[in-house]
PDB file of C-alpha atoms in Angstrom:
ATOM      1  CA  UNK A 288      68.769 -36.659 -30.821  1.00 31.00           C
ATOM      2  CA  UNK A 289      67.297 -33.650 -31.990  1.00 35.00           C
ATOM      3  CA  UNK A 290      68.463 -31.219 -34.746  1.00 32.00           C
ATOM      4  CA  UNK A 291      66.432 -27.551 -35.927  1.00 33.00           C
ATOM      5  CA  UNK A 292      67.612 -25.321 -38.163  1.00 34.00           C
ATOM      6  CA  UNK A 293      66.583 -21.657 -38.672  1.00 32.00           C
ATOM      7  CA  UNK A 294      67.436 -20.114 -42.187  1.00 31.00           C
ATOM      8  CA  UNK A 295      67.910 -16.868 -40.606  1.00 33.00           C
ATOM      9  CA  UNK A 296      69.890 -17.812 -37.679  1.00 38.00           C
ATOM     10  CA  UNK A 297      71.225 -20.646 -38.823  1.00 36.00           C
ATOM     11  CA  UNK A 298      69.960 -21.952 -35.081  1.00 40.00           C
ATOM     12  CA  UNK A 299      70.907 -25.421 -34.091  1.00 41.00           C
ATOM     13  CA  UNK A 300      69.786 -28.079 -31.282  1.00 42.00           C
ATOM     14  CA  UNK A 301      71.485 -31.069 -30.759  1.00 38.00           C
ATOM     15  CA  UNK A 302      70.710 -32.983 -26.764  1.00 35.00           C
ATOM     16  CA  UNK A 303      73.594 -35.833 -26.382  1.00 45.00           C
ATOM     17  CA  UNK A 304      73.629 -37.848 -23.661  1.00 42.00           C
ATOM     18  CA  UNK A 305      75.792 -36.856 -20.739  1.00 43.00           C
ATOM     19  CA  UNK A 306      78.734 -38.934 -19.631  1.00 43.00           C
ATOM     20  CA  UNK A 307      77.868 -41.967 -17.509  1.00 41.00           C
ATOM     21  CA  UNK A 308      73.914 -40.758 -17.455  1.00 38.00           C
ATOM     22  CA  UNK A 309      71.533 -39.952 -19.460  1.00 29.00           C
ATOM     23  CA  UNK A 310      70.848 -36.287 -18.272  1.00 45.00           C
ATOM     24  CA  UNK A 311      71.321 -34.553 -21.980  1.00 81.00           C
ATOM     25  CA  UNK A 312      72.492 -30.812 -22.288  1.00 93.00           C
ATOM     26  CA  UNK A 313      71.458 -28.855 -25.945  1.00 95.00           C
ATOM     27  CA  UNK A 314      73.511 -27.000 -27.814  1.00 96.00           C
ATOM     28  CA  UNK A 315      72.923 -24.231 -30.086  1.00 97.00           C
ATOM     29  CA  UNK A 316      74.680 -22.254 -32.375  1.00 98.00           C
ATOM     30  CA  UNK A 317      73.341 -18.240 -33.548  1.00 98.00           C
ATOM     31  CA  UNK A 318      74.584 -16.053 -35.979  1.00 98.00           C
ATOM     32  CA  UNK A 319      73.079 -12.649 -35.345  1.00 98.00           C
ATOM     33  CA  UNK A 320      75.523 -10.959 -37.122  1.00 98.00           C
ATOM     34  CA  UNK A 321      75.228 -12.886 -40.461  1.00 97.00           C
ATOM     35  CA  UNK A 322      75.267  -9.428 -42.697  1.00 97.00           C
ATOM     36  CA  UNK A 323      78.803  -8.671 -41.776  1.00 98.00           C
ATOM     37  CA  UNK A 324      82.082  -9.346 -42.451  1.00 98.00           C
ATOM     38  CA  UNK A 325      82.789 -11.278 -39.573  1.00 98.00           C
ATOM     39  CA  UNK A 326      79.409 -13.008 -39.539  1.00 98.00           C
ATOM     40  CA  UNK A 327      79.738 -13.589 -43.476  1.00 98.00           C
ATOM     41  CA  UNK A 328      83.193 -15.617 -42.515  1.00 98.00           C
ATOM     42  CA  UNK A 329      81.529 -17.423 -40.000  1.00 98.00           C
ATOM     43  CA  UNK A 330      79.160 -19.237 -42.054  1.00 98.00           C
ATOM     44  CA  UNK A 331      81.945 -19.972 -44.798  1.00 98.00           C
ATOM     45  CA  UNK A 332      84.898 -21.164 -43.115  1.00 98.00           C
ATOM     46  CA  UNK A 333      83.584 -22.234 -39.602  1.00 98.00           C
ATOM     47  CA  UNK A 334      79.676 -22.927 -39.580  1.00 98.00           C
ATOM     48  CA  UNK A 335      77.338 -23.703 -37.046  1.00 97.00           C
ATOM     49  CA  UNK A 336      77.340 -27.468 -37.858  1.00 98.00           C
ATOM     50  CA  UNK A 337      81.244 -27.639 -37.594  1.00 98.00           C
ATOM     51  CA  UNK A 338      80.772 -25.090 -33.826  1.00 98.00           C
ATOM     52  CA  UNK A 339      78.183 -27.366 -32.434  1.00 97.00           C
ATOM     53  CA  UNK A 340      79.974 -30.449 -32.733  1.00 96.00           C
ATOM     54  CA  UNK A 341      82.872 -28.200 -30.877  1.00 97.00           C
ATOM     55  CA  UNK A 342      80.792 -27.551 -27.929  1.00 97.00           C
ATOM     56  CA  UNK A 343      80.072 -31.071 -27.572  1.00 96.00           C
ATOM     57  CA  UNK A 344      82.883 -32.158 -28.130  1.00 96.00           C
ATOM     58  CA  UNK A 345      84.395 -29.768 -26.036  1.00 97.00           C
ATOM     59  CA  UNK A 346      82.349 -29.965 -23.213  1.00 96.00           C
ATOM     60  CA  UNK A 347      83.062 -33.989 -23.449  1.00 95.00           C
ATOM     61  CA  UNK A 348      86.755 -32.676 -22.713  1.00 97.00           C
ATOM     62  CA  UNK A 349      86.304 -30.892 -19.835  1.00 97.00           C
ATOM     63  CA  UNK A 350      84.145 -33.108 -17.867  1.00 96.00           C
ATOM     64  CA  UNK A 351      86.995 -35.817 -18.466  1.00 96.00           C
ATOM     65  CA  UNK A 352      89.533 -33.429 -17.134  1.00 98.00           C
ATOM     66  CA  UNK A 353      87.255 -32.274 -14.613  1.00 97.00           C
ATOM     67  CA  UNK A 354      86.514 -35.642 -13.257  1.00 96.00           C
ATOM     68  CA  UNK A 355      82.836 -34.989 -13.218  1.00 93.00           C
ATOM     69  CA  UNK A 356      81.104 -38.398 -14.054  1.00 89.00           C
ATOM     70  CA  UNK A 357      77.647 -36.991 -13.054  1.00 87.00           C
ATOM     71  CA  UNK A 358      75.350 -34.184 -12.745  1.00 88.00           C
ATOM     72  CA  UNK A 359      75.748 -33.655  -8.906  1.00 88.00           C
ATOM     73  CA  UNK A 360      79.405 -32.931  -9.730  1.00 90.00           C
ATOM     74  CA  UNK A 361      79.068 -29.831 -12.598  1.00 93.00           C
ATOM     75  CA  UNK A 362      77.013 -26.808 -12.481  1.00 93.00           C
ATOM     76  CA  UNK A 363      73.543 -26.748 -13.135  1.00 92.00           C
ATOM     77  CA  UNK A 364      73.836 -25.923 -16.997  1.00 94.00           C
ATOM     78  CA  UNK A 365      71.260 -27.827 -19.265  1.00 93.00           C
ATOM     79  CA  UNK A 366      72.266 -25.872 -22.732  1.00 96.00           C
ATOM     80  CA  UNK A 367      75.039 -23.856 -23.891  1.00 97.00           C
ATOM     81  CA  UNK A 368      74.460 -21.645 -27.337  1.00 98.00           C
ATOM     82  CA  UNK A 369      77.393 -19.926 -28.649  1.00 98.00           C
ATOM     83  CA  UNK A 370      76.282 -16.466 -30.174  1.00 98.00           C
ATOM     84  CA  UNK A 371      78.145 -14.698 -33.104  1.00 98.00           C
ATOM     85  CA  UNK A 372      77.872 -10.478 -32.408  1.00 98.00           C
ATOM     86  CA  UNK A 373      78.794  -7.845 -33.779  1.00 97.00           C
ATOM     87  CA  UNK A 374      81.404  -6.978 -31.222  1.00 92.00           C
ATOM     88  CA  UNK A 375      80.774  -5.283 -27.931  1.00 90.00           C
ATOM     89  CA  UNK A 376      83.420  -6.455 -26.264  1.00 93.00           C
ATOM     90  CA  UNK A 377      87.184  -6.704 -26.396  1.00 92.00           C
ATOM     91  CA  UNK A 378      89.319  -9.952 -28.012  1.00 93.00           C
ATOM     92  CA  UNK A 379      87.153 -12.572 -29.955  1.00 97.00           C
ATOM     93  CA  UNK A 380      85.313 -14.774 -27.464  1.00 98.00           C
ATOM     94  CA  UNK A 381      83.457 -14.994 -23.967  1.00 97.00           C
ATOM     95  CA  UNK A 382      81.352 -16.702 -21.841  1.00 97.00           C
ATOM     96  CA  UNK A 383      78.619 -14.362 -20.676  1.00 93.00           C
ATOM     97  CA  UNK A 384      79.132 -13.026 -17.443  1.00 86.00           C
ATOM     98  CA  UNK A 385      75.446 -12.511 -16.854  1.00 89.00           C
ATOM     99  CA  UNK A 386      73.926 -15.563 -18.488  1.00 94.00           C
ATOM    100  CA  UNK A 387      74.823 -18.952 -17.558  1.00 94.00           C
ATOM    101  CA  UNK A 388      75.653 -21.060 -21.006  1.00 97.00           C
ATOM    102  CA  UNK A 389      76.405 -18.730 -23.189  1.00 98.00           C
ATOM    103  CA  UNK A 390      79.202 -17.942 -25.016  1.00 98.00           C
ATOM    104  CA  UNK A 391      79.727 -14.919 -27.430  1.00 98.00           C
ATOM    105  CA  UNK A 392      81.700 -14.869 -30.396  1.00 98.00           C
ATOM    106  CA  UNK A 393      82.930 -11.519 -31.737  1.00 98.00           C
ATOM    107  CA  UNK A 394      82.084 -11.274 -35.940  1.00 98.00           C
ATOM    108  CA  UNK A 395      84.790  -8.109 -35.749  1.00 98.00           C
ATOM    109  CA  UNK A 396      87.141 -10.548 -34.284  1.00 98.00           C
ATOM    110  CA  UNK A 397      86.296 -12.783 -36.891  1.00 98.00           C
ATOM    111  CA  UNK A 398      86.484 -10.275 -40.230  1.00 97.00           C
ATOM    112  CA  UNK A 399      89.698  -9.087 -39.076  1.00 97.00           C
ATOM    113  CA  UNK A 400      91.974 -12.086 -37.811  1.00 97.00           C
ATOM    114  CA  UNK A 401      94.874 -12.407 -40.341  1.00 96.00           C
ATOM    115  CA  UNK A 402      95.398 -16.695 -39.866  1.00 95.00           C
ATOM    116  CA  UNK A 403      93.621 -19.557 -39.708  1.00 97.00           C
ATOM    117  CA  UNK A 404      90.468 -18.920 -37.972  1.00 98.00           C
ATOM    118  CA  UNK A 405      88.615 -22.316 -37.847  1.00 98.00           C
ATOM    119  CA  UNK A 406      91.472 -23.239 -35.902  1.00 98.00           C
ATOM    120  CA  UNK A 407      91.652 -20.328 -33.425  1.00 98.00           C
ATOM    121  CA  UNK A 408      87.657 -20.495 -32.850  1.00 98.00           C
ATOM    122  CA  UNK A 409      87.815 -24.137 -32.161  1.00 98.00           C
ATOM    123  CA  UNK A 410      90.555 -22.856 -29.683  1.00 98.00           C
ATOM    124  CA  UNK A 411      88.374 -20.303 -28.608  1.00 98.00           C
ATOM    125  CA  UNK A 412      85.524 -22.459 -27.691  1.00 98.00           C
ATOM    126  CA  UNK A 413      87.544 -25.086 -26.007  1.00 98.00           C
ATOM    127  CA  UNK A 414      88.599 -22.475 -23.834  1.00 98.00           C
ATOM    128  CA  UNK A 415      85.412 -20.682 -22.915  1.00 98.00           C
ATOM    129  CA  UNK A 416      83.170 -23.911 -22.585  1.00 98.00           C
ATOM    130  CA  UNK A 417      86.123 -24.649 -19.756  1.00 98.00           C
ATOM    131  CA  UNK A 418      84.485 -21.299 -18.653  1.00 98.00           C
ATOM    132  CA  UNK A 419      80.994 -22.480 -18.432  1.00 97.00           C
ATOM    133  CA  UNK A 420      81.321 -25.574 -16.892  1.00 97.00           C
ATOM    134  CA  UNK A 421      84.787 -24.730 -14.166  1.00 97.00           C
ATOM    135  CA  UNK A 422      84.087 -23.416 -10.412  1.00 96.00           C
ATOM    136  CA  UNK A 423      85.352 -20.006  -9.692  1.00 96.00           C
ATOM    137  CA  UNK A 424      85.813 -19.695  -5.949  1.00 97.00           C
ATOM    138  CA  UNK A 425      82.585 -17.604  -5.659  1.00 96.00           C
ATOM    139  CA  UNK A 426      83.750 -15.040  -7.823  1.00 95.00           C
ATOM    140  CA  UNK A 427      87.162 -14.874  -5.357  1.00 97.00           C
ATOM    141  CA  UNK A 428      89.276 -17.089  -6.872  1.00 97.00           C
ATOM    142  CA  UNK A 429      93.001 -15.840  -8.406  1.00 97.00           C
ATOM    143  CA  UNK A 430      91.650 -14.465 -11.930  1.00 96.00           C
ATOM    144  CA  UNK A 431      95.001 -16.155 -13.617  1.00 97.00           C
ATOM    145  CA  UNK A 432      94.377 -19.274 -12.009  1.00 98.00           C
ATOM    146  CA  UNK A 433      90.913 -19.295 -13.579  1.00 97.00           C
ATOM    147  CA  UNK A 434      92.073 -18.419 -17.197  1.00 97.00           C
ATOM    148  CA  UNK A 435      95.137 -20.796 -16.787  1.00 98.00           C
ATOM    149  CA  UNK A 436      92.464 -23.840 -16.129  1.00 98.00           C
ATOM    150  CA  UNK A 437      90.292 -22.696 -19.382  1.00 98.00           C
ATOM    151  CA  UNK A 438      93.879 -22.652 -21.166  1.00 98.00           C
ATOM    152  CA  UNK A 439      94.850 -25.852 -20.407  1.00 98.00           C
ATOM    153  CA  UNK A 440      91.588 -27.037 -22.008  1.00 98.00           C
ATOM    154  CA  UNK A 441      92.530 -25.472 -24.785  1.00 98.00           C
ATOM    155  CA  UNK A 442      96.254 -26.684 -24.751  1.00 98.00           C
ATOM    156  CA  UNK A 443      95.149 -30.418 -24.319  1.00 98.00           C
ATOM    157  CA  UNK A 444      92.725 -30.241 -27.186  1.00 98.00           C
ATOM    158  CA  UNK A 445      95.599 -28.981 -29.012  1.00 98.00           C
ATOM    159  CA  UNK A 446      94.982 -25.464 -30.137  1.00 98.00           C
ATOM    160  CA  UNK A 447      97.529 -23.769 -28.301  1.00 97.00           C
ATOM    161  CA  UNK A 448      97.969 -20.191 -29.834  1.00 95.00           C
ATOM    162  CA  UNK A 449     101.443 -20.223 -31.713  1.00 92.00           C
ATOM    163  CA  UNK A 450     102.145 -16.860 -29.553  1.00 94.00           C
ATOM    164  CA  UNK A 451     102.162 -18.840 -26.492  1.00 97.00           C
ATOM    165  CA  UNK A 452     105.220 -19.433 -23.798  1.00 97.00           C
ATOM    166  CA  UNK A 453     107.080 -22.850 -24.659  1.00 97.00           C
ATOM    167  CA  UNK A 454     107.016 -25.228 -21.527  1.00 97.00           C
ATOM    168  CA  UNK A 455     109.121 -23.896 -18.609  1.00 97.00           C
ATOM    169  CA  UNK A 456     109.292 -20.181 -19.762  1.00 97.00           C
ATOM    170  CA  UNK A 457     107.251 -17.186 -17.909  1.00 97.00           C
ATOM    171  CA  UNK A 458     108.281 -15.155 -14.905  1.00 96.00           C
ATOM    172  CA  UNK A 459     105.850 -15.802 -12.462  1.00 97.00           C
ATOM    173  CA  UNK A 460     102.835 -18.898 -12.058  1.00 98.00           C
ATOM    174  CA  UNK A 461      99.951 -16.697 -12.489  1.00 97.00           C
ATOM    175  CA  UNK A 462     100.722 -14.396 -15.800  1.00 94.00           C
ATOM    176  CA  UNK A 463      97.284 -14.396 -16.682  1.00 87.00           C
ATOM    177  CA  UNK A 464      98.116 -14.460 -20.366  1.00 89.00           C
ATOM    178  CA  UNK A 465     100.622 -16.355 -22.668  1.00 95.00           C
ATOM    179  CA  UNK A 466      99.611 -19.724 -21.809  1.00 97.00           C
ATOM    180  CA  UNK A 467     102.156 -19.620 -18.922  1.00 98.00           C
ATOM    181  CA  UNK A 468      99.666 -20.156 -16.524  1.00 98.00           C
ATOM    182  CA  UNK A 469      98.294 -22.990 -18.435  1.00 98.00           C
ATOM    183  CA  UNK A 470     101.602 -24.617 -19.368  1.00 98.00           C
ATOM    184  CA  UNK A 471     102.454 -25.162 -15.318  1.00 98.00           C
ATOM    185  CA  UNK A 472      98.978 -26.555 -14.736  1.00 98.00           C
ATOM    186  CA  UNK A 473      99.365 -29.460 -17.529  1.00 98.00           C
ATOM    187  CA  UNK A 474     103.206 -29.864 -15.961  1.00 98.00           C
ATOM    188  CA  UNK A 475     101.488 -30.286 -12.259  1.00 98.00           C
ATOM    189  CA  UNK A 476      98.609 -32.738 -14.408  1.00 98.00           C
ATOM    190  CA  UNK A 477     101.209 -34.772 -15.912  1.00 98.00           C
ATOM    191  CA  UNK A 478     103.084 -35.630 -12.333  1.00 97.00           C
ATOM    192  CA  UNK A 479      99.385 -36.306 -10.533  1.00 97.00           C
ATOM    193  CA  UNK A 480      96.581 -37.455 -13.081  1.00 97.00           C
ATOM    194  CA  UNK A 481      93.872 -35.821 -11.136  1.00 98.00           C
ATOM    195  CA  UNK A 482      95.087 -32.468 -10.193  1.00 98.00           C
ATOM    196  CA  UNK A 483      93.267 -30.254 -12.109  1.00 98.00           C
ATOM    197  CA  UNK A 484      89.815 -32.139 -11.309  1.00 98.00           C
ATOM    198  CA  UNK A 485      90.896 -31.367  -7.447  1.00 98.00           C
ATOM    199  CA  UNK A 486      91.604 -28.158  -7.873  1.00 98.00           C
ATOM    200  CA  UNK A 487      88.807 -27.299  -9.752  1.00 98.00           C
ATOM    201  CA  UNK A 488      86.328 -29.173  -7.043  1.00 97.00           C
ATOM    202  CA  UNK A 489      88.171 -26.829  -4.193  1.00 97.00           C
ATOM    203  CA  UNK A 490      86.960 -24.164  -6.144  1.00 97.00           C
ATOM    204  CA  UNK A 491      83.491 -24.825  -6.036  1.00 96.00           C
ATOM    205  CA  UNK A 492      84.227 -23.185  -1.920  1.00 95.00           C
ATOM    206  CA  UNK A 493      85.456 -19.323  -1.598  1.00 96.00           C
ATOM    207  CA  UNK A 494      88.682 -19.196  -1.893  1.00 96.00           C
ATOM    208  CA  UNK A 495      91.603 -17.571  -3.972  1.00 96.00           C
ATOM    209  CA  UNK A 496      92.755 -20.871  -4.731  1.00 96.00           C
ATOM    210  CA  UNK A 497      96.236 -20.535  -3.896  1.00 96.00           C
ATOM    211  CA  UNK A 498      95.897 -22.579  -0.924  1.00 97.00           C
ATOM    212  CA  UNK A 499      94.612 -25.468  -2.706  1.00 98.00           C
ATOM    213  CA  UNK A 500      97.652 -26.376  -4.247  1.00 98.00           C
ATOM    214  CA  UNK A 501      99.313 -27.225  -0.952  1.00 97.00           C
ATOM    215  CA  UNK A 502      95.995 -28.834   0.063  1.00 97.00           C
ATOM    216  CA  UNK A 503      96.281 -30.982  -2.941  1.00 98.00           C
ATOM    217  CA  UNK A 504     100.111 -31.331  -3.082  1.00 97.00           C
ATOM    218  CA  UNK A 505     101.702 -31.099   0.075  1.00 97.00           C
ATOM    219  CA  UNK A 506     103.596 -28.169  -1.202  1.00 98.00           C
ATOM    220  CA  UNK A 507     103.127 -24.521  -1.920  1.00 98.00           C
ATOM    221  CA  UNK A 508     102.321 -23.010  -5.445  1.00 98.00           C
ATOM    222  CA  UNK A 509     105.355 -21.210  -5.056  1.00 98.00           C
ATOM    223  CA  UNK A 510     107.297 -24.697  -4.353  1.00 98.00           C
ATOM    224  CA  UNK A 511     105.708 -26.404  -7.188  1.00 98.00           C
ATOM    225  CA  UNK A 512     106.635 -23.400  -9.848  1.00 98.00           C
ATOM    226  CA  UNK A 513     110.628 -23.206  -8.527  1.00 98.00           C
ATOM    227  CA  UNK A 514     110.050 -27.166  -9.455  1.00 98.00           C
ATOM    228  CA  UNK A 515     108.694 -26.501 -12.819  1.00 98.00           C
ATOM    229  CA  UNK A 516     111.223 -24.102 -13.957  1.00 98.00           C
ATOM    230  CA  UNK A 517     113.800 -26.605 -12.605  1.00 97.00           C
ATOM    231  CA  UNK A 518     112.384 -29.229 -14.780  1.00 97.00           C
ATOM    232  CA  UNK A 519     113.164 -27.161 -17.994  1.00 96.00           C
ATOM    233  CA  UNK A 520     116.156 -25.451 -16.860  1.00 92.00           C
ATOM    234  CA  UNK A 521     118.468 -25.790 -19.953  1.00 77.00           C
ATOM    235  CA  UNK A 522     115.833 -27.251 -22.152  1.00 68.00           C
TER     236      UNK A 522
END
């Protein structure tokens, strides 16, 4: 185990071993925007010791759900290092689109976020580790169904945002936002342990993903979702 620590940075390495191996991934934590707000409230209520241990731990979580027991089943990520900015992008938290591991926190997010924000960045990174690690369909794959996977991360770690759908509500399977998404795909988890770990395997193939749910199921996604809202009809 390995930990350094920049002053300036506040940079940290940790390698763990991997689950069932002992391939190790590092994980690092950067404030680059430590002179603002944002970054200022970053190092006093969260702190890079407290977001490291979140990736880990994190990342620990999604391999579970994700059934992968071994390097030859997850993407060829060695490191992840979350990165606090001073914004540049919308909402509070990403993983990089153009570089493989890493995950950018917004310090404007940060400064201005009225509640409890230890709790919604630990959300936060549950969420976009899912990102990191999860298969995509080649870029193809229904955008809701992607976010709904990375929210169910988030949902079983329990940091569900208190804005979000209660079980059963929502119009449609794929509303990208509102945990509605996320709240079918831990319903379809709870009746077959497994699900998620198949669909997210399927998606390692181009594909919208829609498909996969009769593949996996027997039944169409629009099947399983009359099911769902039948299950909490009333409730």
């Amino acid at each position: 185990m390995e930990f350094r620590a920049i002053a300036a940075g506040f940079l940290l390495v940790l390698s763990t071993a991997a689950v069932g191996e002992a391939a190790t991934v590092s994980f690092s934590v950067h404030n680059s925007a430590a002179n603002t707000v944002g970054g200022r409230r970053f190092d006093a209520i969260v702190g890079w010791v407290y977001a490291r241990n979140v990736l880990e731990e994190a990342t620990t979580a999604v391999w579970s759900l994700f059934h992968q027991t071994s390097a030859a089943d997850r993407k060829a990520v060695d490191a992840i290092e979350l990165v606090v900015v001073n914004g540049g992008f919308p909402g509070g938290c990403r993983a990089s689109p153009s570089q493989p591991g890493r995950i950018d926190l917004n310090a404007q997010f940060i400064g201005a976020y009225p509640g409890d924000i230890r709790a919604e960045v630990t959300g936060m990174l549950y969420r976009e580790t899912a990102r990191v690690w999860q298969w995509d369909g080649e870029g193809r794959a229904n955008a809701a169904l992607v976010r709904g996977i990375d929210d169910l991360v988030r949902l079983r770690a329990g940091y569900a945002p208190a804005g979000w759908v209660k079980p059963g509500e929502g119009s449609q399977w794929d509303e990208r936002f509102s945990g509605v998404t996320a709240r079918f795909l831990d319903y379809l988890e709870t009746r077959r342990t497994g699900f998620v770990a198949e669909l997210n395997k399927g998606l390692k193939k181009a594909t919208t993903g829609e498909q996969l749910f009769r593949s996996i199921t027997g039944e169409s996604v629009q099947t399983l979702w009359r099911d769902y809202k039948a299950a909490y009809a009333g409730a």
